[in-house]
Coordinates of N, CA and C and ligand atoms in Angstrom, one line a residue:
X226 N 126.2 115.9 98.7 CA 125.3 114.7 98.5 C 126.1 113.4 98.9
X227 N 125.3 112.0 99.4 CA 126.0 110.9 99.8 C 126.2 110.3 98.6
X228 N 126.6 109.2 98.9 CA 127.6 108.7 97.3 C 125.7 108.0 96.8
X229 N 125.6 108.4 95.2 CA 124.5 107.9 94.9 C 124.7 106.7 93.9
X230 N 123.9 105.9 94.6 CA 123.3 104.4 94.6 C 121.7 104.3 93.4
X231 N 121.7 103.4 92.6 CA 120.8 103.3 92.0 C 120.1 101.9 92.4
X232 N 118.7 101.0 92.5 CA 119.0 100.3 92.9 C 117.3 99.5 92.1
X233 N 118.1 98.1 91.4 CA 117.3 97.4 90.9 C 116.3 96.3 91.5
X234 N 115.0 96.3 91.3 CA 114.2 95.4 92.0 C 113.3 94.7 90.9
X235 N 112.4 93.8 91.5 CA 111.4 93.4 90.9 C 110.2 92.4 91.6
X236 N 110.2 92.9 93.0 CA 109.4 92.3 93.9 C 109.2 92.6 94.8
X237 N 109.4 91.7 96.0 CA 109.2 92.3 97.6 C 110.0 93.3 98.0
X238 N 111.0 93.4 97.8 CA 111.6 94.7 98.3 C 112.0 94.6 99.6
X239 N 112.5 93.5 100.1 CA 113.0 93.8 101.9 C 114.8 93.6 101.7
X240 N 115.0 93.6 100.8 CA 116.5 94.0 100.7 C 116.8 95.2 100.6
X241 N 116.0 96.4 99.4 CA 115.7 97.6 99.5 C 114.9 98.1 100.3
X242 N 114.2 97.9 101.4 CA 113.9 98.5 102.9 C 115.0 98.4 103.7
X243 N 115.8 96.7 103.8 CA 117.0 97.5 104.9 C 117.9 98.2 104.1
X244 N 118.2 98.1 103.4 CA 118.8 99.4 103.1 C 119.0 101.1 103.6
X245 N 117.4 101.2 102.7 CA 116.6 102.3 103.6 C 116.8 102.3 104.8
X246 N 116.0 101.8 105.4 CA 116.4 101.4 107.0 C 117.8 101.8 107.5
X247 N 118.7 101.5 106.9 CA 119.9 101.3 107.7 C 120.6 103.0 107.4
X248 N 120.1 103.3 105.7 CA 120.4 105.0 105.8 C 119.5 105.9 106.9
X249 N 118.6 105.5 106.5 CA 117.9 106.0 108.1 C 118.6 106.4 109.2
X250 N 119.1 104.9 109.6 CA 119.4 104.6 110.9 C 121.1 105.4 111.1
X251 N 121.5 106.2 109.5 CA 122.6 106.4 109.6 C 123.9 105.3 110.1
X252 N 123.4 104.1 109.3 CA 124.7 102.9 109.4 C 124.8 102.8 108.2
X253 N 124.4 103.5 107.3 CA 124.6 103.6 106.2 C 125.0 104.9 105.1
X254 N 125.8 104.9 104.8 CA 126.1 106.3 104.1 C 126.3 106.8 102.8
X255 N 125.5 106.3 102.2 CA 124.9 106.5 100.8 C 123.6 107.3 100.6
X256 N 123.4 107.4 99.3 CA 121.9 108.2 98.9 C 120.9 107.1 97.9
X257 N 119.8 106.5 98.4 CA 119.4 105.6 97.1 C 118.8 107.0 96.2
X258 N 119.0 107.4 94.9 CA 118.6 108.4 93.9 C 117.4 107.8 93.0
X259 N 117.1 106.8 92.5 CA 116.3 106.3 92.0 C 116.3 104.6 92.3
X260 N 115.2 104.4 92.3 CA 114.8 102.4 92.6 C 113.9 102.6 90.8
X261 N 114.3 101.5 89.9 CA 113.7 101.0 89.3 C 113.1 99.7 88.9
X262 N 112.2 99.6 88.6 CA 111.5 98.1 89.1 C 110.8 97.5 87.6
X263 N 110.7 97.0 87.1 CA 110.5 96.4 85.7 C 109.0 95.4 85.8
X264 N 108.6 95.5 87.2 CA 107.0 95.1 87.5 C 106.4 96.2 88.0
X265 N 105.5 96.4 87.7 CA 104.4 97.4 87.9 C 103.8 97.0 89.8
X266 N 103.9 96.0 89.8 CA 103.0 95.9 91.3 C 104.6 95.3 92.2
X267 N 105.2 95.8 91.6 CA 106.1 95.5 92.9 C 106.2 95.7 94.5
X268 N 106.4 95.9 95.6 CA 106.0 96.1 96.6 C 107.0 96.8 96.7
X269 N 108.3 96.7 96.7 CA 109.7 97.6 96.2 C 109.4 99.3 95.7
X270 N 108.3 98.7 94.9 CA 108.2 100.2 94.9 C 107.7 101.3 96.0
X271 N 106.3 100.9 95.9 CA 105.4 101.1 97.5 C 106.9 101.4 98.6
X272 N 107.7 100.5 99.0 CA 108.5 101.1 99.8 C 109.4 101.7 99.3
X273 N 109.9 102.6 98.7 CA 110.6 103.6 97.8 C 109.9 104.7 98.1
X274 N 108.5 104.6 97.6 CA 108.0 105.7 98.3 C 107.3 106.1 99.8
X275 N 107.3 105.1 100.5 CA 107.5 105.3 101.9 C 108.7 105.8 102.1
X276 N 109.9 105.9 101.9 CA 111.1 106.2 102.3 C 111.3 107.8 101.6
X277 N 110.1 108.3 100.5 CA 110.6 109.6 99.8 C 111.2 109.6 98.5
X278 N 112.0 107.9 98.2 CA 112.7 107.8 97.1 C 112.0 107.7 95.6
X279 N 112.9 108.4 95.0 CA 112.1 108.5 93.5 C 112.6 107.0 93.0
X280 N 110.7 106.3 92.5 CA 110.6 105.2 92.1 C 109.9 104.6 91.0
X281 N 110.7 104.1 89.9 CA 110.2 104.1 88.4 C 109.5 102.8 88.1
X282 N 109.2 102.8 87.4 CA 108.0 101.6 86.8 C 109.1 101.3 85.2
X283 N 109.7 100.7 84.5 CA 110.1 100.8 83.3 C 110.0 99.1 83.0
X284 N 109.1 99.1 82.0 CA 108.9 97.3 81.7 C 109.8 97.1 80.4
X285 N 110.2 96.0 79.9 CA 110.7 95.0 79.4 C 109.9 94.2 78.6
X286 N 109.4 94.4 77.4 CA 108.7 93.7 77.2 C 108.7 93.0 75.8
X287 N 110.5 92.9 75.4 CA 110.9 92.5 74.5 C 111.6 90.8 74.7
X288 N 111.6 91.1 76.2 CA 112.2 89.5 76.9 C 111.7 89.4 78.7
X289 N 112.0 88.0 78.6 CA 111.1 88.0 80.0 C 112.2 88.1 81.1
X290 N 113.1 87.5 80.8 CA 114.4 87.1 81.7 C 115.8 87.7 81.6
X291 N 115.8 89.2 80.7 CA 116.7 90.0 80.4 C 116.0 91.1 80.2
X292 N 117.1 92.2 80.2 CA 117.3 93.3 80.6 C 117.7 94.1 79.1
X293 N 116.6 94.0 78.0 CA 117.3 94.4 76.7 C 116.6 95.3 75.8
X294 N 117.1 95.9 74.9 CA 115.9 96.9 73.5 C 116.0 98.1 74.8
X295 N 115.0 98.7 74.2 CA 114.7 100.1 74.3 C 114.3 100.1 76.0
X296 N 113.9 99.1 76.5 CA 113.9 99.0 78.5 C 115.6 99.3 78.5
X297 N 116.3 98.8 78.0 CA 117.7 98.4 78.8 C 118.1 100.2 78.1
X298 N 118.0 100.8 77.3 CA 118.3 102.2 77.1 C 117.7 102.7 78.2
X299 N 116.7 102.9 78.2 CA 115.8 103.9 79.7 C 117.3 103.7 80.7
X300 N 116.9 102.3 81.2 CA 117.5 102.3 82.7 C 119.1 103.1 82.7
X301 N 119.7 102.6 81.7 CA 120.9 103.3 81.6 C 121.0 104.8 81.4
X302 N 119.8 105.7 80.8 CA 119.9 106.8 81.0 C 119.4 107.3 81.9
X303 N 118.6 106.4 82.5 CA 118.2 107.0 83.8 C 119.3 107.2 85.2
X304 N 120.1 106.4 85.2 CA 120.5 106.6 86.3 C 121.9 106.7 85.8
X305 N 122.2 107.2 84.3 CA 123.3 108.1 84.5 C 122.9 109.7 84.4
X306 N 121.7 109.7 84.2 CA 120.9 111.3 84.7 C 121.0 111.5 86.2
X307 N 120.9 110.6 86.6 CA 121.0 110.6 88.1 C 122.3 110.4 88.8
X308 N 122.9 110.3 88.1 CA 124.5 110.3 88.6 C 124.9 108.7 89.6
X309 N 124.3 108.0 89.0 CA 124.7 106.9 89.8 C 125.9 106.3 89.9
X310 N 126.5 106.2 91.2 CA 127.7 105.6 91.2 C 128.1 103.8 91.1
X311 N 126.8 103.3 91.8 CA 127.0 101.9 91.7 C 125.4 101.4 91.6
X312 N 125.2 100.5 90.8 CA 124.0 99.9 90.4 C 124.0 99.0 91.8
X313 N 123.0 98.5 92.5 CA 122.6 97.7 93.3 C 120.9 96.2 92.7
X314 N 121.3 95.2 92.6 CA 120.6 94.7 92.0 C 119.7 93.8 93.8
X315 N 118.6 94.1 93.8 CA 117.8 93.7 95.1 C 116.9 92.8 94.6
X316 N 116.9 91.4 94.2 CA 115.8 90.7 93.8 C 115.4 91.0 92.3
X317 N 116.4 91.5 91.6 CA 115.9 92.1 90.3 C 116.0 91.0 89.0
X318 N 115.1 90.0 88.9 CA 115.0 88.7 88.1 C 115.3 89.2 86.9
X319 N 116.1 89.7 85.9 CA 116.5 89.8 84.8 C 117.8 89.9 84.7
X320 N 118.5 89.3 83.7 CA 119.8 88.9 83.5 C 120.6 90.5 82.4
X321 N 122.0 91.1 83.4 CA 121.7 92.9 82.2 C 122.9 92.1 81.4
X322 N 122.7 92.2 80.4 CA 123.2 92.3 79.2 C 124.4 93.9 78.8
X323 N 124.9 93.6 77.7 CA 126.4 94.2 77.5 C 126.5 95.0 77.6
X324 N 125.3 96.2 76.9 CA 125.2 97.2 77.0 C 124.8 97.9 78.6
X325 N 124.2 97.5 79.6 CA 124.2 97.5 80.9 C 125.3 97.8 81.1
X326 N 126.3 96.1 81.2 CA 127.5 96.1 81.8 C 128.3 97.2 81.5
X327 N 128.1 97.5 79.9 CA 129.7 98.3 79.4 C 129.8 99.6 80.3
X328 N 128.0 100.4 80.8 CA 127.8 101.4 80.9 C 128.3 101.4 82.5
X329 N 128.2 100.3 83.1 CA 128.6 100.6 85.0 C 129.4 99.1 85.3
X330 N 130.4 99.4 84.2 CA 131.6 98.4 84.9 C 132.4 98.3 85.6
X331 N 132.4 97.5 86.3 CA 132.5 97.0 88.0 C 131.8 97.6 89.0
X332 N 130.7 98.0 88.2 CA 130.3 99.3 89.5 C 128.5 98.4 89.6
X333 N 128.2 97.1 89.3 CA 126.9 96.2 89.8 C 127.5 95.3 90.7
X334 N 126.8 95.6 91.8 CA 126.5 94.4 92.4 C 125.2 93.1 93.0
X335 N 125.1 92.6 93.3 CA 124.5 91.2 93.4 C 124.1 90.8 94.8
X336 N 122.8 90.6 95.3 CA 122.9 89.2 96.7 C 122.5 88.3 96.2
X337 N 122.9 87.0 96.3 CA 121.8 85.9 96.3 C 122.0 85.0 97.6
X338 N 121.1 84.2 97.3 CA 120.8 83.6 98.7 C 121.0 81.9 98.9
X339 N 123.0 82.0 98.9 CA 123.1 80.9 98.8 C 124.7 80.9 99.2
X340 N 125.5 80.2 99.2 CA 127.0 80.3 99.0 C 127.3 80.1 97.7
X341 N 127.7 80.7 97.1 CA 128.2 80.9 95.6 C 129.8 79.8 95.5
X342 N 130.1 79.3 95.0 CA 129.4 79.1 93.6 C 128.6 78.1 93.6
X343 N 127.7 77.6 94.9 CA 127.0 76.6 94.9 C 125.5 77.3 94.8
X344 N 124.5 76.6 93.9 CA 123.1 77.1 94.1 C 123.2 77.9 93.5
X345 N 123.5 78.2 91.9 CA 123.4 79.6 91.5 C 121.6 79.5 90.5
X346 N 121.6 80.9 90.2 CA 120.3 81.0 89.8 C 119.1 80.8 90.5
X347 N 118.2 80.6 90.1 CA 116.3 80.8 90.7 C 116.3 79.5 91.6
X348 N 115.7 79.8 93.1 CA 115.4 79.1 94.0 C 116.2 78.9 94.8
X349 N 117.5 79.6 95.1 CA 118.7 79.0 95.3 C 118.2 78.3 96.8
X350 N 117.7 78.5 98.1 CA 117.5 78.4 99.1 C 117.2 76.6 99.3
X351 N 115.8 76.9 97.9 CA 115.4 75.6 97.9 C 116.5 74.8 97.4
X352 N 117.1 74.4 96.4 CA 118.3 74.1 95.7 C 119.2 73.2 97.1
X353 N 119.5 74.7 97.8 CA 120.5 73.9 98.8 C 119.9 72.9 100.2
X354 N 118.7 74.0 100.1 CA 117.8 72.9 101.1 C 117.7 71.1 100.5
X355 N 117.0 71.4 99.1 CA 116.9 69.8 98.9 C 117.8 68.9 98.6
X356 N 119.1 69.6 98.4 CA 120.4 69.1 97.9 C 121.1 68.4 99.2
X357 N 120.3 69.4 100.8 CA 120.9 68.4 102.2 C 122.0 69.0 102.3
X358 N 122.1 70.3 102.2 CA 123.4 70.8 102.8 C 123.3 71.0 104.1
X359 N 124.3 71.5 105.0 CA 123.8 71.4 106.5 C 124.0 72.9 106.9
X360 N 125.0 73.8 106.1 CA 125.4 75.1 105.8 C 124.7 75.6 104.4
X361 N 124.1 77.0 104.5 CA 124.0 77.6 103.6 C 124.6 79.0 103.9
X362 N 123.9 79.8 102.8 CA 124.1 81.5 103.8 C 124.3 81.9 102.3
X363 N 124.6 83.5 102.2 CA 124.2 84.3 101.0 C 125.6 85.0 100.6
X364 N 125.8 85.4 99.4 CA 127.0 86.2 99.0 C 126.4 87.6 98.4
X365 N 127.5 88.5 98.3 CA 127.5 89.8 97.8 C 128.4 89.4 96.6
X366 N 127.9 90.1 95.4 CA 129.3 89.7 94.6 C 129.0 90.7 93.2
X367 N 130.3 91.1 92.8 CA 129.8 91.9 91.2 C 129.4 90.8 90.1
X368 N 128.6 91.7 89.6 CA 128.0 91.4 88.1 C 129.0 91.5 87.1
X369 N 129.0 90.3 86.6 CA 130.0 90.0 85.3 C 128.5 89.1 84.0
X370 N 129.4 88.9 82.9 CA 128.8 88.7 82.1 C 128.0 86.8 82.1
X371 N 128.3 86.2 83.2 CA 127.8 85.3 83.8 C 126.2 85.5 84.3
X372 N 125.9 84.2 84.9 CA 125.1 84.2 86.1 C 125.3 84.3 87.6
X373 N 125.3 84.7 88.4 CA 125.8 84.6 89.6 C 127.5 84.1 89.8
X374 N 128.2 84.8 88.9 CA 129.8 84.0 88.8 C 130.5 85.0 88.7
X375 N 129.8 86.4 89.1 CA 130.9 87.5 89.4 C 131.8 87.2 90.8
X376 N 132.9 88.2 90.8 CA 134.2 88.2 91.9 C 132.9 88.3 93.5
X377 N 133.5 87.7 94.4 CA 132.9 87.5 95.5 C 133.1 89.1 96.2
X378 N 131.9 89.5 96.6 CA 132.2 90.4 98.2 C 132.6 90.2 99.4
X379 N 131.8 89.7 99.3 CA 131.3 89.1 101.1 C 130.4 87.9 101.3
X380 N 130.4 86.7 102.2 CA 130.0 85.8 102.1 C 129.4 85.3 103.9
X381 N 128.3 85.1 103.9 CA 127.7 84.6 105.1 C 126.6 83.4 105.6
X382 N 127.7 82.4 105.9 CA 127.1 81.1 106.3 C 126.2 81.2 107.4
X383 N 125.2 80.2 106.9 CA 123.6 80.2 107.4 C 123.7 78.8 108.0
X384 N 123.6 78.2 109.0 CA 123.1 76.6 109.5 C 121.8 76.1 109.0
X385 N 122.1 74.7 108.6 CA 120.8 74.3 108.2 C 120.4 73.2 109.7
X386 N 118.6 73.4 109.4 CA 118.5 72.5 110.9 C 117.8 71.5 110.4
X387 N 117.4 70.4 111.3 CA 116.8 69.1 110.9 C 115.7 69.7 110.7
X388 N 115.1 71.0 111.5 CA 113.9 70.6 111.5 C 113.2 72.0 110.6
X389 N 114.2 72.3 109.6 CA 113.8 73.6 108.9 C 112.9 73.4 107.6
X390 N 112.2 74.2 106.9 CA 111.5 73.9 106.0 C 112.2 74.9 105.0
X391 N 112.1 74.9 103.0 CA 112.6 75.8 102.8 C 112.1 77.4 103.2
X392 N 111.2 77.2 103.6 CA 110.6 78.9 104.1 C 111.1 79.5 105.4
X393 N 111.5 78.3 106.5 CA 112.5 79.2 107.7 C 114.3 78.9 107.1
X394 N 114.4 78.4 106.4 CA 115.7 78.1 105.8 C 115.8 79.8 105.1
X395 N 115.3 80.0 104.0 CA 114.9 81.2 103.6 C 115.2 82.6 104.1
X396 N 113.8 82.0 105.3 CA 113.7 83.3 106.1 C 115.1 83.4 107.1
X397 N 115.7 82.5 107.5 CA 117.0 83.1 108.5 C 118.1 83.3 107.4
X398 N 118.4 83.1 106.1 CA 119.2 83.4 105.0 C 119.0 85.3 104.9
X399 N 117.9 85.1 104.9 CA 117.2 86.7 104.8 C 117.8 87.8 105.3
X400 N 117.7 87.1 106.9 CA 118.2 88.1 107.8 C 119.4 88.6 107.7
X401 N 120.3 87.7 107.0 CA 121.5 88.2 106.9 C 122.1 88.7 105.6
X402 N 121.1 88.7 104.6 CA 121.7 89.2 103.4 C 121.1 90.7 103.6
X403 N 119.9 91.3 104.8 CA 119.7 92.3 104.9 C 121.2 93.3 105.6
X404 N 121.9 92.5 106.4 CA 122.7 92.5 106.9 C 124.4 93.0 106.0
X405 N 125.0 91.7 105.2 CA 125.8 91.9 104.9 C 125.8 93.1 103.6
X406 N 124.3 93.1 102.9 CA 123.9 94.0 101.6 C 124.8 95.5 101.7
X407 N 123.9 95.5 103.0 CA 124.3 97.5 103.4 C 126.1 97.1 103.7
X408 N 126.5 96.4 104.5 CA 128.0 96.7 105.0 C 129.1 96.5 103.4
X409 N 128.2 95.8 102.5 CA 129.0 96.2 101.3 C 129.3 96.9 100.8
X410 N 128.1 97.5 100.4 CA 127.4 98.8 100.0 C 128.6 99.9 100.2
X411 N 128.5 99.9 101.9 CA 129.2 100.9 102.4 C 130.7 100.6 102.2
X412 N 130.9 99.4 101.9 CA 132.7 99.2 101.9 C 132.9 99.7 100.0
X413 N 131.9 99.4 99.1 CA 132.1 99.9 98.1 C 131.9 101.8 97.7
X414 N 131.3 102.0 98.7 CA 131.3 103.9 98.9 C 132.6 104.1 99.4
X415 N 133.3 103.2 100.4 CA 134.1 103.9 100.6 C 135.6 104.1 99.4
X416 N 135.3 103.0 98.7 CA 136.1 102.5 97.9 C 137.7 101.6 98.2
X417 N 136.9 100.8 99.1 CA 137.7 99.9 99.7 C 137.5 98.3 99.1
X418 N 137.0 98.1 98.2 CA 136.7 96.7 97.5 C 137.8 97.4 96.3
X419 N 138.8 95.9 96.3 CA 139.8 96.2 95.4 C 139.7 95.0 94.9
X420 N 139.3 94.6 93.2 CA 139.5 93.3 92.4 C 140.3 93.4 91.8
X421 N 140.9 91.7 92.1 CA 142.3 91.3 91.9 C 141.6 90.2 91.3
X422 N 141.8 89.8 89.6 CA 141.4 89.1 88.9 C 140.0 88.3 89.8
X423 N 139.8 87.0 90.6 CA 138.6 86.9 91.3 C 138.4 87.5 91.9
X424 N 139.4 87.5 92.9 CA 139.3 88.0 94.0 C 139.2 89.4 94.7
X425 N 138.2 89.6 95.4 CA 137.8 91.6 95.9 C 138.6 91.6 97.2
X426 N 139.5 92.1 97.4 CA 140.4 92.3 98.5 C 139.4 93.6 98.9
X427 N 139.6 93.3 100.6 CA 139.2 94.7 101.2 C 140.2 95.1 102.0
X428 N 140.4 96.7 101.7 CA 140.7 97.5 101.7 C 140.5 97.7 103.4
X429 N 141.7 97.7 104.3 CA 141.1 97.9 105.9 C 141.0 99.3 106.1
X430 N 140.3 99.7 107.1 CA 139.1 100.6 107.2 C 140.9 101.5 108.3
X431 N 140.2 102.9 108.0 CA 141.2 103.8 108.9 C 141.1 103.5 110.7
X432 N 139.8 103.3 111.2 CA 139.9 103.4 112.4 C 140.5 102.0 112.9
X433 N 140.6 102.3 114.3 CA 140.9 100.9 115.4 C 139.9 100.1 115.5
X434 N 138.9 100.2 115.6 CA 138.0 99.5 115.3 C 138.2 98.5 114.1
X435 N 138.1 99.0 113.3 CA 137.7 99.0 111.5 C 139.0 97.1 111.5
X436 N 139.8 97.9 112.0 CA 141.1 96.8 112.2 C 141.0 95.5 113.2
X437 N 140.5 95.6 113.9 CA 140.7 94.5 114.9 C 139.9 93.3 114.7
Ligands
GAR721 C1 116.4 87.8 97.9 O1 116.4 86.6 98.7 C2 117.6 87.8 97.0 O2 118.7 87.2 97.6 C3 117.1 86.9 95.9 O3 115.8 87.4 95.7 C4 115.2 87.8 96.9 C5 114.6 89.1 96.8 O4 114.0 89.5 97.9 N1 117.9 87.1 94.7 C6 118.2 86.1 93.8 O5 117.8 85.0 94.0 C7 119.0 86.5 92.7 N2 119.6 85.4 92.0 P1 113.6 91.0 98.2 O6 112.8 91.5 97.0 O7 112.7 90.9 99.4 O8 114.9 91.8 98.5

């Protein structure tokens, strides 16, 4: 089996399609084992199961904005029934809490859609849009007991243009967190992300390539 990946949503789901996509396409070499989604009409799901992947419905309905009670038990035993090696959070609007963390520590990670540590939390795109930055772009980063203030992955600057609105600002941010999501992914299967207090040193890759 490929290294198994668990992976949290709560909406559109085009972070978890490239994903899929990219195992597909074999540029990716993991297994998603279960997608859980904490909205019933997610679209996330719907593509989960286009792709074959077993895809759960588990609500929350003890808090709106966390991940806690007897929802936050399910998920955890679900996807350590499933043998998950690293939690993937794809658009998943709830904040996980201790018991989460204690159960897959260092092993969540994060996109959002901004340059960290700037723009953290809901809207980020808009945030930097109206704030007049001229660069944006998105980070990969682990989940710590913060908001968006885990150790950095990977980080990719977006240009902003005169003549962008937050919805093409957005949408070209997009492109590339479909982008850098999976090459983390894959750098964390290989087990080449090494945290050094902030900082995630990577680990260079065996081939000539991997190096240059
Ligand atoms: C993505 O833009 C992701 O970066 C953002 O939600 C969107 C989910 O889209 N996440 C956050 O803002 C987390 N703070 P998707 O459901 O199409 O992948």
């Amino acid at each position: 089996m490929e290294f198994p990946i668990g992976v949290l949503v709560s909406g559109r789901g085009s972070n978890l399609e490239a994903i899929l996509l990219h195992i597909k396409e074999g540029k990716l070499n993991v297994e998603v084992v279960a997608v859980i989604s904490d909205n019933e009409d997610a679209r996330a799901l719907k593509i989960a199961e286009e792709y074959g992947v077993d895809g759960y419905y588990i609500p929350c309905i003890e808090k709106k904005t966390a991940l806690v009670g007897e929802a936050e038990r399910k998920y955890i035993e679900l996807f350590q029934k499933k043998g998950v090696k690293l939690v993937v959070l794809a658009g998943f609007m709830r904040i996980l809490k201790k018991d989460f963390l204690t159960a897959f520590k260092g092993r969540i990670i994060n996109i959002h859609p901004a340059l960290l540590p700037s723009f953290k939390g809901l809207n980020a795109q808009k945030q930097a849009f109206e704030y007049g930055v001229k660069i944006s772009g998105c980070t990969v980063h682990f989940i710590d007991e913060g908001v968006d203030t885990g150790p950095i992955i990977l980080q990719e600057p977006v240009p902003v243009f005169d003549d962008d609105s937050v919805d093409t600002l957005s949408r070209r941010i997009l492109k590339h967190e479909h982008e850098i999501y999976s090459r983390a992914i894959q750098l964390f299967s290989e087990g080449r992300l090494k945290i050094e207090d902030r900082r995630v040193r990577i680990i260079a890759g065996s081939t000539e390539e991997e190096r240059s």
